[in-house]
Tab-separated table of C-alpha atoms in Angstrom:
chain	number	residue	atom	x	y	z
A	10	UNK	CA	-42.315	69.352	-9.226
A	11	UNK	CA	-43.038	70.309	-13.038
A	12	UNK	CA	-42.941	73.849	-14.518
A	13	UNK	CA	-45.200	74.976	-17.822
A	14	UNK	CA	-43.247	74.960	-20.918
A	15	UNK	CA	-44.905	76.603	-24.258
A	16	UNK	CA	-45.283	74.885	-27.714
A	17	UNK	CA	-43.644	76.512	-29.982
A	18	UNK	CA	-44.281	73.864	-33.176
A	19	UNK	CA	-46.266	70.910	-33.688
A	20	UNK	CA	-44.649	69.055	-36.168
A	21	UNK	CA	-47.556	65.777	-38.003
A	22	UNK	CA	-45.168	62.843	-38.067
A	23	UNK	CA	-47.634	60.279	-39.289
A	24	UNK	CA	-51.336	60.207	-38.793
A	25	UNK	CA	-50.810	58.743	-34.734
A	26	UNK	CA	-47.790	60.098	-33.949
A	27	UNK	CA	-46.436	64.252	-33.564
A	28	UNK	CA	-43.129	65.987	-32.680
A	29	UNK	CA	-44.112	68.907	-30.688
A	30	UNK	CA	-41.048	71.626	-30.467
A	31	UNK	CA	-40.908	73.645	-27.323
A	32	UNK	CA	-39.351	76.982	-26.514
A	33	UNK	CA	-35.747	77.073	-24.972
A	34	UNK	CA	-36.192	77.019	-20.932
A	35	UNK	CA	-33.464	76.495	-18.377
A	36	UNK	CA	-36.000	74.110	-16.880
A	37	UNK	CA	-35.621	71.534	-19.774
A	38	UNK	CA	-32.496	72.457	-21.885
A	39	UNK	CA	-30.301	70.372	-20.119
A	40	UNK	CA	-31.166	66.967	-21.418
A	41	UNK	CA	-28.973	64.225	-22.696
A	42	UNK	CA	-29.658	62.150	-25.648
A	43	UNK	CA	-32.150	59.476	-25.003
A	44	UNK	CA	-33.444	60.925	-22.232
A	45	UNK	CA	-37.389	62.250	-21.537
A	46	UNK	CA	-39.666	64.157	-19.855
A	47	UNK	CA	-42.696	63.772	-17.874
A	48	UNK	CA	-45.863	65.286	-19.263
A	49	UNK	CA	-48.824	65.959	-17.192
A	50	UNK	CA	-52.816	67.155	-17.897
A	51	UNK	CA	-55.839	66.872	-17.054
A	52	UNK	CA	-57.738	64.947	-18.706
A	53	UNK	CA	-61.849	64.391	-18.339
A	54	UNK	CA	-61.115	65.922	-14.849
A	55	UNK	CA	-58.538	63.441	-14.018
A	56	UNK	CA	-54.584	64.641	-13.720
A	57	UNK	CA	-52.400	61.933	-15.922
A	58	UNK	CA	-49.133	61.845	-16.629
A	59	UNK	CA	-46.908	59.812	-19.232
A	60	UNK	CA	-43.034	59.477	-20.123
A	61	UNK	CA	-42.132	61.139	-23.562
A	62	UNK	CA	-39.045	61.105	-24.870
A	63	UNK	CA	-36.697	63.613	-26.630
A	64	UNK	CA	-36.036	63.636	-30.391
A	65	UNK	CA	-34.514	66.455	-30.331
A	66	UNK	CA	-30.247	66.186	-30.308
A	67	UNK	CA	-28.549	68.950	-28.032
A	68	UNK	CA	-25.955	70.973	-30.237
A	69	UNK	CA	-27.705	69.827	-33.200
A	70	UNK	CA	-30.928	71.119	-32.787
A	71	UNK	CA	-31.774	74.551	-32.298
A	72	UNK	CA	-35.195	73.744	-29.394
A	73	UNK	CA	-35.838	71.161	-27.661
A	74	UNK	CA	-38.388	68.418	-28.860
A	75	UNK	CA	-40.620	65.747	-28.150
A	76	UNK	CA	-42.271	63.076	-29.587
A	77	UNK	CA	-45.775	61.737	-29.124
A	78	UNK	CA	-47.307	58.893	-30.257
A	79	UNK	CA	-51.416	58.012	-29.849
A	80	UNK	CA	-51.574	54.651	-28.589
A	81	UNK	CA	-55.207	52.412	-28.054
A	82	UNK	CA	-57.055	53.479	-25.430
A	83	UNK	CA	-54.257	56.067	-24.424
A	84	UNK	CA	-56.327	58.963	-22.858
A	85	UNK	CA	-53.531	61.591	-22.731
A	86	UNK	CA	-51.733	60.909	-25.926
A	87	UNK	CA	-54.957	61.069	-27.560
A	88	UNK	CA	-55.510	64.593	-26.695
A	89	UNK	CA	-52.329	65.675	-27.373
A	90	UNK	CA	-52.218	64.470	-30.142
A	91	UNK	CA	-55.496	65.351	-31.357
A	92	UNK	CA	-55.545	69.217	-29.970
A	93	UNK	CA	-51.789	70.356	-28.924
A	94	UNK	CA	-51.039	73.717	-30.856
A	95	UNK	CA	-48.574	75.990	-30.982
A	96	UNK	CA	-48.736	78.548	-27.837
A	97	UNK	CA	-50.181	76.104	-26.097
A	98	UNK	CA	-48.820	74.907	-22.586
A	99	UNK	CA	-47.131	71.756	-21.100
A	100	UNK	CA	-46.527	70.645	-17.933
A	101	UNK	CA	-43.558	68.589	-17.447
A	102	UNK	CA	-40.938	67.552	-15.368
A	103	UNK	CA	-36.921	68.522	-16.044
A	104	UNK	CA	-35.347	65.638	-18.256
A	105	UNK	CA	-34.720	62.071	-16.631
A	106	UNK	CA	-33.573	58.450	-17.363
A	107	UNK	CA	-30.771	56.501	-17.931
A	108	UNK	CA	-31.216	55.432	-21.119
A	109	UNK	CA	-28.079	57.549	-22.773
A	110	UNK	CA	-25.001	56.947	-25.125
A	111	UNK	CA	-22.145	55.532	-22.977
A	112	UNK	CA	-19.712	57.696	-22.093
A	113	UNK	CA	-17.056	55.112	-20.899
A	114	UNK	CA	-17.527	52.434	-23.671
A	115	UNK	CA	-15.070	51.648	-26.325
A	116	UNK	CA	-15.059	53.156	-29.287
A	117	UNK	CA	-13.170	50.472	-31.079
A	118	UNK	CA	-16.857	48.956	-32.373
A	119	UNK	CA	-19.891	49.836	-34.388
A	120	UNK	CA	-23.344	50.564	-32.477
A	121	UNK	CA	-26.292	48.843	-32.995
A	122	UNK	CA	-30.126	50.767	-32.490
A	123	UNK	CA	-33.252	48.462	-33.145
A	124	UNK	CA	-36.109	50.029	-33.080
A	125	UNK	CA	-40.048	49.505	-32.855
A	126	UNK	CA	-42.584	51.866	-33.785
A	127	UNK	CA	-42.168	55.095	-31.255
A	128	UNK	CA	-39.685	53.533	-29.558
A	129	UNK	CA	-37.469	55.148	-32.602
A	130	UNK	CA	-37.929	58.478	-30.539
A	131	UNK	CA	-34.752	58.454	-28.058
A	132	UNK	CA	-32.688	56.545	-31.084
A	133	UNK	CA	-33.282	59.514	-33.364
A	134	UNK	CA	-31.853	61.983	-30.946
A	135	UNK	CA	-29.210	59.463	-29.794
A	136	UNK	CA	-27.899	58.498	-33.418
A	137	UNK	CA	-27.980	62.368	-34.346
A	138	UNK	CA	-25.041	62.559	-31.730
A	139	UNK	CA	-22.979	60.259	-32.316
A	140	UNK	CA	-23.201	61.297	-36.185
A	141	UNK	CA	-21.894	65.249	-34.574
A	142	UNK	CA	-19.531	63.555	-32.215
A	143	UNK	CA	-18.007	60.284	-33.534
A	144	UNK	CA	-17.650	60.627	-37.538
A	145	UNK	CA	-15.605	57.890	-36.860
A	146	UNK	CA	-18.041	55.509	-35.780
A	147	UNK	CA	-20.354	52.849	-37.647
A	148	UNK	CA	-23.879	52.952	-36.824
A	149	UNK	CA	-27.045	50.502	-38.068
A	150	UNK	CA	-30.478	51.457	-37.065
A	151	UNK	CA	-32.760	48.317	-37.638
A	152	UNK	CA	-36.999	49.792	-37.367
A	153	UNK	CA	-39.745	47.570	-37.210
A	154	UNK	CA	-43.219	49.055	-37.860
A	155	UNK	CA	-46.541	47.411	-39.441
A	156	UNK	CA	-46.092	49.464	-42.446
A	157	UNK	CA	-44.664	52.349	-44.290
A	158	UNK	CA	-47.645	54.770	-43.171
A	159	UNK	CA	-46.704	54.186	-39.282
A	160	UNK	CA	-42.782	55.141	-39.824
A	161	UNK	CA	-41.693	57.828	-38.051
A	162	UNK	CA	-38.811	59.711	-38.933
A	163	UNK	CA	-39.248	58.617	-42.383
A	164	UNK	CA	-38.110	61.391	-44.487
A	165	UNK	CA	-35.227	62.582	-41.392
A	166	UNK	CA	-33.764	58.893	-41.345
A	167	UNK	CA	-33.045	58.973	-45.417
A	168	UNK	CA	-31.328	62.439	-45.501
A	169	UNK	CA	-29.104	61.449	-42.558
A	170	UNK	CA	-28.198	58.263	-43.888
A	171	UNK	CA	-27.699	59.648	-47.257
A	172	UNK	CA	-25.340	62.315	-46.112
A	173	UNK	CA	-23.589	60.065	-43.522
A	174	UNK	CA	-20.855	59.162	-46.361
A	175	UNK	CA	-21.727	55.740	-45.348
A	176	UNK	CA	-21.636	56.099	-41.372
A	177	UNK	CA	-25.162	55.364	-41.308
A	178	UNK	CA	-27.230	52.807	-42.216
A	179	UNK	CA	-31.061	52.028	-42.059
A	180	UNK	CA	-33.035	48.674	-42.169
A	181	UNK	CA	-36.105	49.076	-42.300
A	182	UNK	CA	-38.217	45.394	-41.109
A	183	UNK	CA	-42.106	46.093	-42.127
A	184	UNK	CA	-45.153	43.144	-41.218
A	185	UNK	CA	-46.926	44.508	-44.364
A	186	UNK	CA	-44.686	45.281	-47.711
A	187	UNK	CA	-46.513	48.468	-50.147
A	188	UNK	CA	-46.490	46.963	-53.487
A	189	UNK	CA	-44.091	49.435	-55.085
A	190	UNK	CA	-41.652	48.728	-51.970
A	191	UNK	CA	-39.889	51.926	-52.687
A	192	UNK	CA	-37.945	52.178	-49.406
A	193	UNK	CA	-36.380	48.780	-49.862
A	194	UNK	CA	-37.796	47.480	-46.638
A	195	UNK	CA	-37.688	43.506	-45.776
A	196	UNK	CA	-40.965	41.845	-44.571
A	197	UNK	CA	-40.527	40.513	-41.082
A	198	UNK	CA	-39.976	41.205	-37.133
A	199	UNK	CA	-37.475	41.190	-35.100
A	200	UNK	CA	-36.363	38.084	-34.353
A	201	UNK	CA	-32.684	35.834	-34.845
A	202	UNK	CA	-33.268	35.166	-38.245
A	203	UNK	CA	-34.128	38.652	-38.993
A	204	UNK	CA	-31.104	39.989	-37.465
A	205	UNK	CA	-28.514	37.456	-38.700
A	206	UNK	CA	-30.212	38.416	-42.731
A	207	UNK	CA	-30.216	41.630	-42.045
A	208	UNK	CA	-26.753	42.491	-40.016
A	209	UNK	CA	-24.583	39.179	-40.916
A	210	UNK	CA	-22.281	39.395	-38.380
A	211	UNK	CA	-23.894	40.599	-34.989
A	212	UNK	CA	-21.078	39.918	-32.240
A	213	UNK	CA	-18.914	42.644	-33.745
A	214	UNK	CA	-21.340	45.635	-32.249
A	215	UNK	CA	-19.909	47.539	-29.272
A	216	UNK	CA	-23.245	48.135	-27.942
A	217	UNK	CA	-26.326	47.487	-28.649
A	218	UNK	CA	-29.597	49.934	-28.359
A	219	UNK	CA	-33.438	48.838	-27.829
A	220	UNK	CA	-36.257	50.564	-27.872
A	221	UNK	CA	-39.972	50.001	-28.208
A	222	UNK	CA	-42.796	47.515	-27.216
A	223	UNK	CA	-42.086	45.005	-24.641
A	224	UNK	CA	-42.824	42.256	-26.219
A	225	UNK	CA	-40.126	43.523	-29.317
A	226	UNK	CA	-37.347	44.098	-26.689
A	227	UNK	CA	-37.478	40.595	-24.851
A	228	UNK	CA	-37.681	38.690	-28.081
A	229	UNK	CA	-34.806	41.110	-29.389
A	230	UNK	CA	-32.654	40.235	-26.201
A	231	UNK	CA	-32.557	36.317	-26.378
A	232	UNK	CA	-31.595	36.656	-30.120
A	233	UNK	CA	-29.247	39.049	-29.483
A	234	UNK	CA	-27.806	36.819	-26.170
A	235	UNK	CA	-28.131	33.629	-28.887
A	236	UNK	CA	-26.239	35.182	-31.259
A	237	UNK	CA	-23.069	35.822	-28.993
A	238	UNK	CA	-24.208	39.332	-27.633
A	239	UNK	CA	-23.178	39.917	-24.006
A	240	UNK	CA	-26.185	41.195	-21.590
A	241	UNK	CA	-23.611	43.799	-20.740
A	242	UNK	CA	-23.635	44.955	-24.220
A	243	UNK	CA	-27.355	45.400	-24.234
A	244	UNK	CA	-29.009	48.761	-23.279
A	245	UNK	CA	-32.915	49.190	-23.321
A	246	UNK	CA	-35.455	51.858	-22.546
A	247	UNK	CA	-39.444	51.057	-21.704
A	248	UNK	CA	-42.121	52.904	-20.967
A	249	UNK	CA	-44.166	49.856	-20.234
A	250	UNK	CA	-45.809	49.237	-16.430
A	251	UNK	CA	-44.441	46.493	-14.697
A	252	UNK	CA	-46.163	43.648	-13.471
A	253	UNK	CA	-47.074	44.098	-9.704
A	254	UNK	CA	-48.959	41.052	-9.256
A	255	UNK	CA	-45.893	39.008	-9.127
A	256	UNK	CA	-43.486	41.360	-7.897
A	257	UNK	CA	-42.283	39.405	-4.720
A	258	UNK	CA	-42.743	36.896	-2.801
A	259	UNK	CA	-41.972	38.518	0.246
A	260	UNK	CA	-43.644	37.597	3.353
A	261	UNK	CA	-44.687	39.376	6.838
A	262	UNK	CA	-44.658	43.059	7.461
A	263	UNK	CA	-42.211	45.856	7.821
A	264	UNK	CA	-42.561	48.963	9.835
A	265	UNK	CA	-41.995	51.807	8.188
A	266	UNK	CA	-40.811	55.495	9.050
A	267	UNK	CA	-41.905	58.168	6.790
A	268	UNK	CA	-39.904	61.421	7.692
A	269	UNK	CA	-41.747	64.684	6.051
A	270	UNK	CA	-41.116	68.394	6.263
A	271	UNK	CA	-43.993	68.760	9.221
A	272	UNK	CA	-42.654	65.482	10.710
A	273	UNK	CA	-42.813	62.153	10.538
A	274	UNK	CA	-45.385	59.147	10.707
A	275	UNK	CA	-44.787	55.349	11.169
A	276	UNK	CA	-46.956	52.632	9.649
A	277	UNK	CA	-47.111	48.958	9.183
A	278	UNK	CA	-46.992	47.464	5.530
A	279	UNK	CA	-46.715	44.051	4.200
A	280	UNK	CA	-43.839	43.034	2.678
A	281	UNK	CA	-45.167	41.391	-0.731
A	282	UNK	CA	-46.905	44.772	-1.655
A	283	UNK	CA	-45.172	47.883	-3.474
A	284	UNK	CA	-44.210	50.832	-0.685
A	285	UNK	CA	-45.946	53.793	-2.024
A	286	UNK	CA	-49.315	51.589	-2.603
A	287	UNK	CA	-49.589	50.192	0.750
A	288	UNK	CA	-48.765	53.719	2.682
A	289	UNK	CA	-51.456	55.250	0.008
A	290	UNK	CA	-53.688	52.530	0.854
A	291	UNK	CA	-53.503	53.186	4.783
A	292	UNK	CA	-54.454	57.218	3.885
A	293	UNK	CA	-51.127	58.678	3.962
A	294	UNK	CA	-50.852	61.465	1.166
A	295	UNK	CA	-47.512	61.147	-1.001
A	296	UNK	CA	-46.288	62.761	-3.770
A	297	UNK	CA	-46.432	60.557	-6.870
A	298	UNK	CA	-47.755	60.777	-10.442
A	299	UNK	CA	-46.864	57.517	-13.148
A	300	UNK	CA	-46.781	54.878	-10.589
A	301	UNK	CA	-44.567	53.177	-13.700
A	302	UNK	CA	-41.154	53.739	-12.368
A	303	UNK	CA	-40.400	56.295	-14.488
A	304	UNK	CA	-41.171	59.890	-13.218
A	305	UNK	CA	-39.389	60.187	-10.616
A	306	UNK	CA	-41.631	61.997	-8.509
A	307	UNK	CA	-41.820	59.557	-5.842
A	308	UNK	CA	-37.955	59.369	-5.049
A	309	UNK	CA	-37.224	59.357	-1.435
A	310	UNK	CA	-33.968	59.026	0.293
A	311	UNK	CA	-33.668	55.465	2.084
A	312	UNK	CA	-32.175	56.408	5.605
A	313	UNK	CA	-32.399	52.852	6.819
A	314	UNK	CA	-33.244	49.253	6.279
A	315	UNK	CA	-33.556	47.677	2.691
A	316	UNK	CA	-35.766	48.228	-0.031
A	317	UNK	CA	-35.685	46.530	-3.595
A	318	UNK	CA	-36.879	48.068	-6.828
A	319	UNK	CA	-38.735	45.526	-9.549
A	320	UNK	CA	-37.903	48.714	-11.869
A	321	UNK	CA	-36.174	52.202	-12.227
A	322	UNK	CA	-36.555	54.136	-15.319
A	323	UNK	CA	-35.841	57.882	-13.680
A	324	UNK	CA	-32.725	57.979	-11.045
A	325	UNK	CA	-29.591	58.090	-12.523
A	326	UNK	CA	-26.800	55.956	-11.677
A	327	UNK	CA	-25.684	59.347	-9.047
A	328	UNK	CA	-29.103	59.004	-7.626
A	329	UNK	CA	-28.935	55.643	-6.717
A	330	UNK	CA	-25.183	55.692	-5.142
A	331	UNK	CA	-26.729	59.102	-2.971
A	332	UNK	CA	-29.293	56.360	-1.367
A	333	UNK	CA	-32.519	57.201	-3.841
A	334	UNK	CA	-35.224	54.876	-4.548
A	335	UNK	CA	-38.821	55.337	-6.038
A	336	UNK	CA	-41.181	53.606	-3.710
A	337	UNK	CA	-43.851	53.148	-6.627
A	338	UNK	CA	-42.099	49.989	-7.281
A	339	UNK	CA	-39.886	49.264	-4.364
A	340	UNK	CA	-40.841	46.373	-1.709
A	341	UNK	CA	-39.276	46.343	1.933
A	342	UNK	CA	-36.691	43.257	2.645
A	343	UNK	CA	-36.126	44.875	6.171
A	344	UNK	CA	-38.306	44.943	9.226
A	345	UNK	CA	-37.754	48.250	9.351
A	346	UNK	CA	-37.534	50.942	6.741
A	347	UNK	CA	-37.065	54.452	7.390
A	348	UNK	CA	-37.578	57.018	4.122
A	349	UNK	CA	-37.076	60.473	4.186
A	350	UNK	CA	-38.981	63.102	1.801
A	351	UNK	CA	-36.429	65.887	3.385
């Protein structure tokens, strides 16, 4: 279910990426930090929809905001990027993920955000709180980009850590150095040796924050792990589709009960392929939209049997405990799987 929200600002962050402020709604105002919305249009006829994430902070902020970054070949960020104005409409979903500030870690450590390209959009709004919240605590925000043109947040990032009285820190890791070098940014990527030049001692951070491409995050995560940094300590957020040709190895069929507001049908599936493709495949309409794992729009309740997720970027940690799961990227373990749309 999403609900039309109006623009009230677009806001040119660099020449790919936009902040687009929206007017206060009930529908949307009750996001967390690091959280995002889904954002759906049409687009050449055909409905997509894609994860954005807030960059706006709650009690810091006075609307709600997103940020939007044109990627290649990206058909809707394209257009929104290229044509979204003020007034203008957008149909999303109410905020989702678990990709939030801890509420039941120890504040006896510093944090730790590392950043690539967009993926400094949930940070932003994340590292705004804490600043409101815990004056106490020591942040470092390391951001990888190909160059100074492509950094979002620029201008933002400076003030806060300028008025942070220290709290605050930015690195700023660039592939291509501007002569001048005015920002004081060091040339390389994310890697062990980056981190251990640019942080010193890594171990001492409390938690640890990732966001942005793939590729980035799993190289960042077996640094961070050969540095001395606990899995446990690590937190990420993707919006990247997961691999479904390998997703399991799962063999024979299951038979499956789908229970629906005018009643319910039963179908047989094979095991090694994702729920929500094989029922689509046999011509059962479903409600779904990303197919990524990260709307949420194909949640069902799991009444009985088993069913494994390869990912789960949109049900909360409540969800899952109440029996949720998003057949987009679950496979049946069972024999028999009953799911209920009720």
């Amino acid at each position: 279910m999403n609900k039309q929200i109006k623009v009230r600002r677009v806001i040119r962050e660099t020449p790919d990426a936009i902040t687009v402020v929206l007017e206060p709604d009930p529908w949307i105002d009750r996001y967390k930090p690091g959280q995002f919305i889904n954002v759906s249009a049409q687009v050449l006829g055909e409905v997509i929809s894609r994860s954005y994430s807030f960059s706006s902070t709650p009690g810091v902020d006075d609307f709600p905001a997103i940020t939007i970054k044109r990627v290649a070949n990206g058909r809707l960020s394209t257009q929104l990027v290229e044509n979204l104005k003020p007034e203008m409409l957008l149909e999303t979903s109410q905020p989702m993920g678990r990709f939030a500030l801890k509420e039941d870690e120890e504040y006896s450590g510093s944090l730790l955000f590392i950043a690539g390209g967009s993926g400094i959009t949930p940070h932003f709004s994340m590292i705004k709180s804490v600043l409101k919240t815990k004056p106490e605590k020591s942040i470092k925000l390391i951001y990888a980009n190909k160059n100074e043109q492509s950094i979002i947040f620029l201008d933002q990032l400076q003030w806060l850590a300028k008025v942070s009285s220290g709290q605050f820190e930015v690195i700023r890791l660039l592939e291509t150095l501007a002569s001048e070098n005015l920002l004081g940014a060091k040339k390389g990527r994310v890697n062990a040796e980056g981190l251990v030049e640019a942080l010193g001692d890594v171990p001492s951070f409390s938690a640890v924050y990732l966001c942005g491409p793939q590729g980035m995050m799993e190289s960042a995560c077996l640094s961070l792990n050969d540095l001395g940094v606990d899995s446990s300590r690590i937190y990420q957020e993707s919006f990247s589709a997961f691999n479904t040709t390998t997703a399991s190895i799962n063999e024979g069929v299951a038979r499956v009960t789908i229970i629906k507001e005018n009643g319910s049908e039963q179908i047989t599936i094979p095991k090694n392929q994702l729920v929500l493709n094989a029922i689509l495949n046999a011509g059962i309409e479903l409600p779904y939209s990303c197919k990524e794992a990260m709307c949420g729009t194909c949640r069902v309740k799991l009444v009985s049997g088993k069913l494994v997720m390869n990912e789960n970027y949109a049900l909360t940690d409540e969800m899952l405990n109440s029996g949720f799961v998003l057949t987009c990227s679950g496979l049946a373990v069972t024999d028999e799987l009953t799911i209920s749309y009720l």
